[in-house]
Amino acid sequence: MSDGYCSSKKTDTICGQEAGKVMSRLRCVVLRGLDFKTYLFLFTLLPIFIFGIYLHGQKITYFLRPLWESPPKPFNILPHYYHENTSRETLCSLHGWKIRQSPRRVFDAVLFSNEIDMLTIRWNELSPYITQFVLLESNSTFTGLSKPLAFADNREKKFKFVEPRLAYGHVGGRFKKGENPFVEESFQRIALDQLIKLAGIKEDDLLIMSDVDEIPSGHTINLLRWCDGFPPILHLQLRNYLYSYEYYVDSKSWRASVHLYQPGKTRYAHFRQSNNLLTDSGWHCSFCFRHINDFVFKMKAYSHTDRVRFLHYLNPRRIQDVICKGTDLFDMFPEEHTFREIIGKLGPIPRSYSAVHLPGYLIQNADSYKYLLPGNCKRETG
């Protein structure tokens, strides 16, 4: 009491104004109890936020990639000239290259999983221009799952037309659980490198490096086997499709490449190996399967299996619905490097009604491959 007035100011060092330390304030919260706003945050909003991160953390990370990941160095894009009624000499000259006296030999090398239809379309597209087909398969997926030797099972029935020019090999899987899938993938690519050598490749032969579903156009390979003067390593820009040739995504597929073989230097790989990109050189049809169970198999088998965050992603009814809607199997944001590109690709892929400039064998046998053409999104369940 002072001068007749009673002071009600609290002077304790826990909850009063003198309390200045973090731990004291936490003790104060415990002693006084939680007010409504704090209670709402701790027991309602915070758990919802944590659960949301659990459900969509990977998706959010993809969306925020532009914040910490710089766009890749742009390619040196080479224009591509072609018309069926134009001579080889003219086409070589238009590209700034010189015509050869005779065509160079061409080797097409692939790692094979289970894409029987894609391989059939690929080899028929390229067959007139290929000296040697090289194929390696394994009884193991990149993720260490056991699988049949699908090519060996179909070799006699579907691929007799390449038999005289085929170098085939199979390698046993290592089946190491918990290992990064890219380790097994690298192991198989090294084995394919050895098979290419056994197939008889020589210096200056043209070697195609691409996945089975990354199909160079026949006229592109014919151009490169008849011309001299192009870069020794040349990436191929392919038109990107998803689920079928009905869903055109963009023209940003670039991993396919062709190499003028150099003994001791050329190694089979599926990453960027040069800065040169030949535009409009073929097609990349990703997840283009006839049967729903093939979608399930690839989702569990390929190197990005971490994208299968929940078991219901593998539900056949969900997969069929996703295919017909043109949405993403893994419920991911587009893999782009700027927010503008990501936002521009949000939502379903627009349908294309064009079947022009597709692989010739596909169009010639359209009745057998209707599921790959516009208007046929339903898949077989067997």
CSV table of C-alpha atoms in Angstrom, one decimal:
chain,number,residue,atom,x,y,z
A,1,MET,CA,0.0,0.0,0.0
A,2,SER,CA,1.3,3.4,-1.0
A,3,ASP,CA,-0.3,6.8,-0.6
A,4,GLY,CA,-3.6,5.2,0.1
A,5,TYR,CA,-3.7,3.1,-3.0
A,6,CYS,CA,-3.4,-0.6,-3.3
A,7,SER,CA,-1.3,-2.0,-6.0
A,8,SER,CA,-2.5,-5.1,-7.7
A,9,LYS,CA,0.5,-5.5,-10.0
A,10,LYS,CA,1.8,-9.1,-9.9
A,11,THR,CA,5.5,-9.5,-9.3
A,12,ASP,CA,6.0,-13.2,-9.6
A,13,THR,CA,8.8,-14.4,-12.0
A,14,ILE,CA,6.7,-17.0,-13.7
A,15,CYS,CA,3.6,-15.3,-15.1
A,16,GLY,CA,4.2,-11.7,-14.3
A,17,GLN,CA,5.8,-9.0,-16.4
A,18,GLU,CA,9.2,-9.8,-15.0
A,19,ALA,CA,9.1,-13.3,-16.6
A,20,GLY,CA,11.4,-13.0,-19.5
A,21,LYS,CA,12.7,-16.4,-20.3
A,22,VAL,CA,11.2,-18.9,-22.7
A,23,MET,CA,11.0,-21.7,-20.2
A,24,SER,CA,9.3,-19.5,-17.7
A,25,ARG,CA,6.7,-18.6,-20.3
A,26,LEU,CA,6.1,-22.2,-21.1
A,27,ARG,CA,5.6,-22.9,-17.4
A,28,CYS,CA,3.2,-20.0,-17.2
A,29,VAL,CA,1.1,-21.5,-20.0
A,30,VAL,CA,1.0,-24.8,-18.1
A,31,LEU,CA,0.0,-23.2,-14.8
A,32,ARG,CA,-2.6,-20.8,-16.2
A,33,GLY,CA,-4.1,-23.3,-18.7
A,34,LEU,CA,-4.5,-23.0,-22.4
A,35,ASP,CA,-6.7,-20.2,-23.8
A,36,PHE,CA,-9.2,-21.2,-26.6
A,37,LYS,CA,-7.0,-20.0,-29.5
A,38,THR,CA,-4.0,-22.0,-28.3
A,39,TYR,CA,-6.1,-25.0,-27.7
A,40,LEU,CA,-7.6,-24.8,-31.2
A,41,PHE,CA,-4.1,-24.5,-32.8
A,42,LEU,CA,-2.5,-27.3,-30.8
A,43,PHE,CA,-5.3,-29.9,-31.0
A,44,THR,CA,-7.1,-29.1,-34.2
A,45,LEU,CA,-5.2,-27.0,-36.8
A,46,LEU,CA,-1.7,-28.4,-36.1
A,47,PRO,CA,-2.7,-32.1,-36.4
A,48,ILE,CA,-4.5,-31.3,-39.7
A,49,PHE,CA,-1.4,-29.5,-41.0
A,50,ILE,CA,0.8,-32.4,-40.0
A,51,PHE,CA,-1.6,-34.9,-41.7
A,52,GLY,CA,-1.7,-32.8,-44.8
A,53,ILE,CA,2.1,-32.8,-45.0
A,54,TYR,CA,2.0,-36.6,-44.6
A,55,LEU,CA,-0.5,-37.0,-47.5
A,56,HIS,CA,0.9,-34.4,-49.9
A,57,GLY,CA,4.5,-33.7,-48.8
A,58,GLN,CA,6.1,-35.1,-51.9
A,59,LYS,CA,3.5,-33.3,-54.1
A,60,ILE,CA,4.2,-30.0,-52.3
A,61,THR,CA,7.9,-30.6,-52.8
A,62,TYR,CA,7.5,-30.9,-56.5
A,63,PHE,CA,5.5,-27.7,-56.7
A,64,LEU,CA,8.1,-25.8,-54.8
A,65,ARG,CA,11.1,-27.1,-56.8
A,66,PRO,CA,11.6,-23.8,-58.6
A,67,LEU,CA,12.5,-22.2,-55.3
A,68,TRP,CA,15.7,-24.3,-54.9
A,69,GLU,CA,16.3,-25.9,-58.3
A,70,SER,CA,17.6,-23.9,-61.2
A,71,PRO,CA,16.4,-24.7,-64.7
A,72,PRO,CA,18.7,-27.0,-66.7
A,73,LYS,CA,21.1,-25.4,-69.2
A,74,PRO,CA,19.2,-25.0,-72.5
A,75,PHE,CA,20.0,-27.3,-75.4
A,76,ASN,CA,21.6,-26.1,-78.6
A,77,ILE,CA,18.6,-27.0,-80.8
A,78,LEU,CA,19.2,-28.2,-84.3
A,79,PRO,CA,16.5,-27.7,-86.9
A,80,HIS,CA,15.2,-30.9,-88.5
A,81,TYR,CA,14.2,-31.0,-92.2
A,82,TYR,CA,12.3,-33.8,-93.8
A,83,HIS,CA,9.9,-34.6,-96.7
A,84,GLU,CA,9.4,-38.0,-98.2
A,85,ASN,CA,9.9,-36.7,-101.7
A,86,THR,CA,13.2,-35.0,-100.9
A,87,SER,CA,16.5,-36.6,-101.8
A,88,ARG,CA,19.0,-37.7,-99.2
A,89,GLU,CA,21.6,-35.3,-100.6
A,90,THR,CA,19.2,-32.4,-100.3
A,91,LEU,CA,18.3,-33.3,-96.7
A,92,CYS,CA,21.9,-33.6,-95.6
A,93,SER,CA,22.7,-30.3,-97.3
A,94,LEU,CA,19.8,-28.5,-95.5
A,95,HIS,CA,21.2,-29.6,-92.2
A,96,GLY,CA,24.7,-28.4,-93.1
A,97,TRP,CA,26.0,-31.9,-93.4
A,98,LYS,CA,27.5,-33.9,-96.3
A,99,ILE,CA,26.1,-37.0,-98.0
A,100,ARG,CA,28.1,-40.2,-97.5
A,101,GLN,CA,29.0,-42.7,-100.3
A,102,SER,CA,27.3,-45.5,-98.3
A,103,PRO,CA,25.2,-45.6,-95.2
A,104,ARG,CA,26.9,-46.3,-91.8
A,105,ARG,CA,25.8,-49.2,-89.7
A,106,VAL,CA,23.2,-48.7,-87.0
A,107,PHE,CA,22.8,-50.5,-83.7
A,108,ASP,CA,19.6,-50.1,-81.7
A,109,ALA,CA,20.1,-51.1,-78.0
A,110,VAL,CA,17.4,-51.4,-75.3
A,111,LEU,CA,16.8,-52.6,-71.8
A,112,PHE,CA,13.6,-54.6,-71.9
A,113,SER,CA,11.0,-55.1,-69.1
A,114,ASN,CA,7.6,-56.1,-70.4
A,115,GLU,CA,6.6,-53.6,-73.2
A,116,ILE,CA,5.8,-56.1,-75.9
A,117,ASP,CA,3.6,-53.8,-78.0
A,118,MET,CA,5.9,-50.8,-77.8
A,119,LEU,CA,8.9,-53.0,-78.8
A,120,THR,CA,6.9,-54.3,-81.8
A,121,ILE,CA,6.0,-50.8,-82.9
A,122,ARG,CA,9.6,-49.6,-82.4
A,123,TRP,CA,11.3,-52.4,-84.2
A,124,ASN,CA,9.0,-52.2,-87.2
A,125,GLU,CA,9.5,-48.5,-87.4
A,126,LEU,CA,13.3,-48.8,-87.4
A,127,SER,CA,13.8,-52.2,-89.1
A,128,PRO,CA,14.7,-50.9,-92.6
A,129,TYR,CA,17.6,-49.0,-91.1
A,130,ILE,CA,19.0,-51.2,-88.4
A,131,THR,CA,22.1,-53.4,-88.8
A,132,GLN,CA,21.8,-55.1,-85.4
A,133,PHE,CA,19.1,-55.1,-82.7
A,134,VAL,CA,20.5,-55.4,-79.2
A,135,LEU,CA,18.2,-56.3,-76.3
A,136,LEU,CA,18.9,-57.2,-72.7
A,137,GLU,CA,16.4,-58.3,-70.1
A,138,SER,CA,16.5,-59.4,-66.5
A,139,ASN,CA,14.5,-61.6,-64.2
A,140,SER,CA,14.5,-58.7,-61.8
A,141,THR,CA,12.9,-55.2,-61.9
A,142,PHE,CA,14.9,-52.2,-60.9
A,143,THR,CA,13.2,-52.4,-57.5
A,144,GLY,CA,14.2,-56.0,-56.9
A,145,LEU,CA,10.9,-57.7,-57.8
A,146,SER,CA,11.0,-61.0,-59.6
A,147,LYS,CA,9.6,-60.9,-63.1
A,148,PRO,CA,9.4,-63.3,-66.1
A,149,LEU,CA,11.6,-63.0,-69.1
A,150,ALA,CA,8.9,-61.5,-71.2
A,151,PHE,CA,10.9,-61.1,-74.4
A,152,ALA,CA,12.1,-64.7,-74.3
A,153,ASP,CA,8.5,-65.9,-73.9
A,154,ASN,CA,7.4,-63.9,-77.0
A,155,ARG,CA,10.5,-64.2,-79.1
A,156,GLU,CA,9.4,-67.0,-81.5
A,157,LYS,CA,5.8,-65.7,-81.7
A,158,LYS,CA,6.3,-62.0,-82.4
A,159,PHE,CA,9.9,-61.2,-83.2
A,160,LYS,CA,11.1,-63.7,-85.8
A,161,PHE,CA,11.4,-60.8,-88.3
A,162,VAL,CA,14.5,-59.5,-86.5
A,163,GLU,CA,16.1,-62.9,-85.6
A,164,PRO,CA,19.0,-62.8,-88.0
A,165,ARG,CA,20.0,-59.3,-86.7
A,166,LEU,CA,19.3,-59.9,-83.0
A,167,ALA,CA,21.9,-59.9,-80.2
A,168,TYR,CA,19.9,-61.0,-77.1
A,169,GLY,CA,21.0,-61.4,-73.6
A,170,HIS,CA,19.6,-61.8,-70.1
A,171,VAL,CA,21.1,-61.1,-66.8
A,172,GLY,CA,20.2,-62.4,-63.3
A,173,GLY,CA,18.9,-59.9,-60.8
A,174,ARG,CA,20.7,-59.3,-57.5
A,175,PHE,CA,17.4,-59.0,-55.5
A,176,LYS,CA,18.8,-56.6,-52.8
A,177,LYS,CA,15.9,-55.4,-50.7
A,178,GLY,CA,16.0,-51.7,-49.7
A,179,GLU,CA,18.6,-50.8,-52.3
A,180,ASN,CA,18.2,-47.6,-54.3
A,181,PRO,CA,16.5,-48.8,-57.6
A,182,PHE,CA,19.0,-46.7,-59.6
A,183,VAL,CA,21.8,-49.0,-58.5
A,184,GLU,CA,20.1,-52.1,-60.1
A,185,GLU,CA,19.3,-50.0,-63.2
A,186,SER,CA,23.0,-49.0,-63.5
A,187,PHE,CA,24.0,-52.6,-63.1
A,188,GLN,CA,21.8,-53.6,-66.0
A,189,ARG,CA,22.9,-50.8,-68.2
A,190,ILE,CA,26.6,-51.8,-67.7
A,191,ALA,CA,25.6,-55.4,-68.7
A,192,LEU,CA,23.9,-53.9,-71.9
A,193,ASP,CA,27.1,-52.0,-72.6
A,194,GLN,CA,29.0,-55.4,-72.7
A,195,LEU,CA,26.3,-56.9,-74.9
A,196,ILE,CA,26.7,-54.1,-77.4
A,197,LYS,CA,30.4,-54.9,-77.8
A,198,LEU,CA,29.6,-58.6,-78.3
A,199,ALA,CA,27.1,-57.6,-81.0
A,200,GLY,CA,30.1,-56.4,-83.1
A,201,ILE,CA,29.8,-52.6,-83.0
A,202,LYS,CA,32.8,-50.7,-84.4
A,203,GLU,CA,34.1,-47.2,-84.5
A,204,ASP,CA,31.8,-44.7,-86.3
A,205,ASP,CA,28.8,-47.0,-86.2
A,206,LEU,CA,25.6,-45.2,-85.1
A,207,LEU,CA,24.3,-46.4,-81.7
A,208,ILE,CA,20.8,-45.6,-80.5
A,209,MET,CA,20.4,-45.2,-76.7
A,210,SER,CA,16.8,-44.9,-75.5
A,211,ASP,CA,14.1,-46.7,-73.6
A,212,VAL,CA,11.8,-49.0,-75.5
A,213,ASP,CA,8.9,-46.5,-75.4
A,214,GLU,CA,11.3,-43.7,-76.7
A,215,ILE,CA,11.0,-44.4,-80.4
A,216,PRO,CA,13.1,-42.4,-83.0
A,217,SER,CA,11.3,-42.0,-86.3
A,218,GLY,CA,12.7,-44.1,-89.1
A,219,HIS,CA,13.5,-41.1,-91.3
A,220,THR,CA,15.5,-39.5,-88.5
A,221,ILE,CA,17.8,-42.6,-88.2
A,222,ASN,CA,18.0,-42.9,-92.0
A,223,LEU,CA,19.1,-39.2,-92.2
A,224,LEU,CA,21.9,-39.8,-89.6
A,225,ARG,CA,23.2,-43.0,-91.3
A,226,TRP,CA,23.5,-41.2,-94.6
A,227,CYS,CA,25.0,-37.9,-93.5
A,228,ASP,CA,28.4,-36.8,-92.1
A,229,GLY,CA,29.0,-33.7,-90.1
A,230,PHE,CA,26.5,-33.9,-87.2
A,231,PRO,CA,27.8,-33.9,-83.5
A,232,PRO,CA,29.1,-37.2,-82.3
A,233,ILE,CA,26.6,-37.3,-79.5
A,234,LEU,CA,23.1,-36.0,-80.4
A,235,HIS,CA,20.0,-36.0,-78.2
A,236,LEU,CA,16.7,-36.5,-79.9
A,237,GLN,CA,13.7,-34.3,-79.1
A,238,LEU,CA,10.6,-36.6,-79.0
A,239,ARG,CA,6.9,-35.8,-78.8
A,240,ASN,CA,5.8,-36.7,-75.3
A,241,TYR,CA,2.6,-38.8,-74.9
A,242,LEU,CA,1.0,-40.3,-71.8
A,243,TYR,CA,-1.1,-43.5,-71.7
A,244,SER,CA,-1.6,-43.4,-75.5
A,245,TYR,CA,-1.1,-41.2,-78.5
A,246,GLU,CA,-4.4,-39.5,-77.6
A,247,TYR,CA,-2.8,-37.5,-74.7
A,248,TYR,CA,-0.1,-35.3,-76.2
A,249,VAL,CA,1.8,-33.7,-73.3
A,250,ASP,CA,4.7,-31.6,-74.9
A,251,SER,CA,7.9,-31.9,-76.9
A,252,LYS,CA,10.3,-31.9,-74.0
A,253,SER,CA,11.4,-35.5,-74.1
A,254,TRP,CA,15.2,-35.4,-74.7
A,255,ARG,CA,16.8,-38.5,-73.0
A,256,ALA,CA,16.9,-40.6,-76.2
A,257,SER,CA,20.3,-40.1,-77.9
A,258,VAL,CA,22.4,-41.3,-80.9
A,259,HIS,CA,26.1,-41.7,-80.7
A,260,LEU,CA,28.9,-42.2,-83.2
A,261,TYR,CA,30.5,-45.1,-81.4
A,262,GLN,CA,34.0,-44.6,-80.0
A,263,PRO,CA,35.6,-47.7,-78.5
A,264,GLY,CA,36.7,-47.1,-74.9
A,265,LYS,CA,34.6,-43.9,-74.6
A,266,THR,CA,31.0,-44.6,-75.5
A,267,ARG,CA,29.0,-45.9,-72.5
A,268,TYR,CA,25.3,-46.8,-72.5
A,269,ALA,CA,23.5,-44.2,-70.4
A,270,HIS,CA,20.1,-42.5,-70.1
A,271,PHE,CA,21.1,-39.0,-68.9
A,272,ARG,CA,22.2,-35.8,-70.6
A,273,GLN,CA,25.5,-36.4,-72.5
A,274,SER,CA,25.7,-33.4,-74.8
A,275,ASN,CA,24.2,-30.0,-75.4
A,276,ASN,CA,22.9,-30.8,-78.9
A,277,LEU,CA,19.3,-31.6,-79.5
A,278,LEU,CA,17.8,-32.6,-82.9
A,279,THR,CA,14.2,-31.4,-82.9
A,280,ASP,CA,11.0,-33.4,-83.7
A,281,SER,CA,12.8,-36.8,-84.0
A,282,GLY,CA,10.2,-39.3,-82.8
A,283,TRP,CA,7.7,-40.3,-80.1
A,284,HIS,CA,7.8,-41.0,-76.4
A,285,CYS,CA,4.7,-42.8,-75.2
A,286,SER,CA,5.0,-43.3,-71.4
A,287,PHE,CA,2.8,-45.8,-69.5
A,288,CYS,CA,1.2,-46.9,-72.8
A,289,PHE,CA,0.0,-50.4,-71.9
A,290,ARG,CA,-2.8,-52.6,-73.1
A,291,HIS,CA,-3.6,-54.2,-69.8
A,292,ILE,CA,-4.3,-52.6,-66.4
A,293,ASN,CA,-2.1,-55.1,-64.6
A,294,ASP,CA,0.9,-53.8,-66.7
A,295,PHE,CA,0.2,-50.3,-65.2
A,296,VAL,CA,0.3,-51.8,-61.7
A,297,PHE,CA,3.5,-53.8,-62.5
A,298,LYS,CA,5.4,-50.7,-63.8
A,299,MET,CA,4.2,-48.5,-60.9
A,300,LYS,CA,5.8,-51.0,-58.5
A,301,ALA,CA,8.8,-51.9,-60.7
A,302,TYR,CA,10.4,-48.8,-62.1
A,303,SER,CA,13.0,-46.6,-60.5
A,304,HIS,CA,10.5,-44.0,-59.2
A,305,THR,CA,8.5,-46.4,-57.1
A,306,ASP,CA,8.6,-43.9,-54.2
A,307,ARG,CA,5.8,-42.1,-56.0
A,308,VAL,CA,3.4,-44.9,-55.0
A,309,ARG,CA,2.7,-43.3,-51.7
A,310,PHE,CA,-0.6,-45.2,-51.0
A,311,LEU,CA,-1.8,-48.7,-51.9
A,312,HIS,CA,-5.1,-47.4,-53.4
A,313,TYR,CA,-3.0,-45.8,-56.2
A,314,LEU,CA,-2.7,-49.4,-57.5
A,315,ASN,CA,-6.4,-50.0,-57.5
A,316,PRO,CA,-7.4,-51.1,-61.1
A,317,ARG,CA,-10.6,-49.1,-61.1
A,318,ARG,CA,-8.7,-46.0,-60.0
A,319,ILE,CA,-6.1,-46.6,-62.7
A,320,GLN,CA,-8.8,-47.0,-65.4
A,321,ASP,CA,-10.4,-43.7,-64.3
A,322,VAL,CA,-7.1,-41.9,-64.3
A,323,ILE,CA,-6.4,-43.1,-67.9
A,324,CYS,CA,-9.7,-41.9,-69.3
A,325,LYS,CA,-9.5,-38.6,-67.5
A,326,GLY,CA,-5.9,-37.9,-68.6
A,327,THR,CA,-4.8,-37.2,-65.0
A,328,ASP,CA,-1.7,-38.3,-63.1
A,329,LEU,CA,-1.3,-41.8,-61.9
A,330,PHE,CA,0.7,-40.7,-58.9
A,331,ASP,CA,-1.3,-37.5,-58.1
A,332,MET,CA,1.8,-35.4,-58.6
A,333,PHE,CA,2.4,-31.9,-59.9
A,334,PRO,CA,4.0,-31.6,-63.3
A,335,GLU,CA,7.8,-32.0,-63.3
A,336,GLU,CA,8.8,-28.5,-64.4
A,337,HIS,CA,11.3,-25.9,-63.4
A,338,THR,CA,9.2,-22.7,-63.2
A,339,PHE,CA,5.9,-21.9,-61.5
A,340,ARG,CA,4.5,-20.7,-64.9
A,341,GLU,CA,5.2,-24.1,-66.5
A,342,ILE,CA,3.8,-26.0,-63.5
A,343,ILE,CA,0.6,-23.9,-63.4
A,344,GLY,CA,0.2,-24.1,-67.1
A,345,LYS,CA,0.1,-27.9,-66.9
A,346,LEU,CA,-2.2,-28.3,-63.9
A,347,GLY,CA,-5.2,-30.5,-64.5
A,348,PRO,CA,-6.0,-33.2,-67.0
A,349,ILE,CA,-4.1,-33.5,-70.3
A,350,PRO,CA,-6.3,-32.2,-73.2
A,351,ARG,CA,-7.3,-34.9,-75.6
A,352,SER,CA,-5.8,-35.0,-79.1
A,353,TYR,CA,-7.9,-36.2,-82.0
A,354,SER,CA,-5.0,-36.4,-84.4
A,355,ALA,CA,-3.4,-39.6,-85.5
A,356,VAL,CA,-1.2,-38.0,-88.1
A,357,HIS,CA,2.6,-38.4,-88.1
A,358,LEU,CA,2.6,-41.4,-85.8
A,359,PRO,CA,4.7,-44.6,-86.3
A,360,GLY,CA,3.7,-46.2,-89.6
A,361,TYR,CA,3.3,-49.7,-88.2
A,362,LEU,CA,0.8,-48.4,-85.6
A,363,ILE,CA,-1.4,-46.9,-88.3
A,364,GLN,CA,-1.1,-49.9,-90.7
A,365,ASN,CA,-2.2,-52.2,-87.8
A,366,ALA,CA,-4.7,-49.8,-86.1
A,367,ASP,CA,-7.2,-52.6,-85.4
A,368,SER,CA,-4.6,-54.4,-83.2
A,369,TYR,CA,-3.6,-51.2,-81.4
A,370,LYS,CA,-6.8,-49.3,-80.9
A,371,TYR,CA,-6.0,-48.6,-77.3
A,372,LEU,CA,-3.1,-46.4,-78.4
A,373,LEU,CA,-5.2,-44.2,-80.7
A,374,PRO,CA,-7.7,-41.4,-80.0
A,375,GLY,CA,-11.1,-42.4,-78.6
A,376,ASN,CA,-10.0,-45.7,-77.0
A,377,CYS,CA,-9.1,-45.1,-73.3
A,378,LYS,CA,-10.6,-48.3,-72.0
A,379,ARG,CA,-8.0,-51.0,-71.1
A,380,GLU,CA,-8.2,-54.7,-70.8
A,381,THR,CA,-8.3,-56.2,-67.3
A,382,GLY,CA,-6.8,-59.6,-68.1
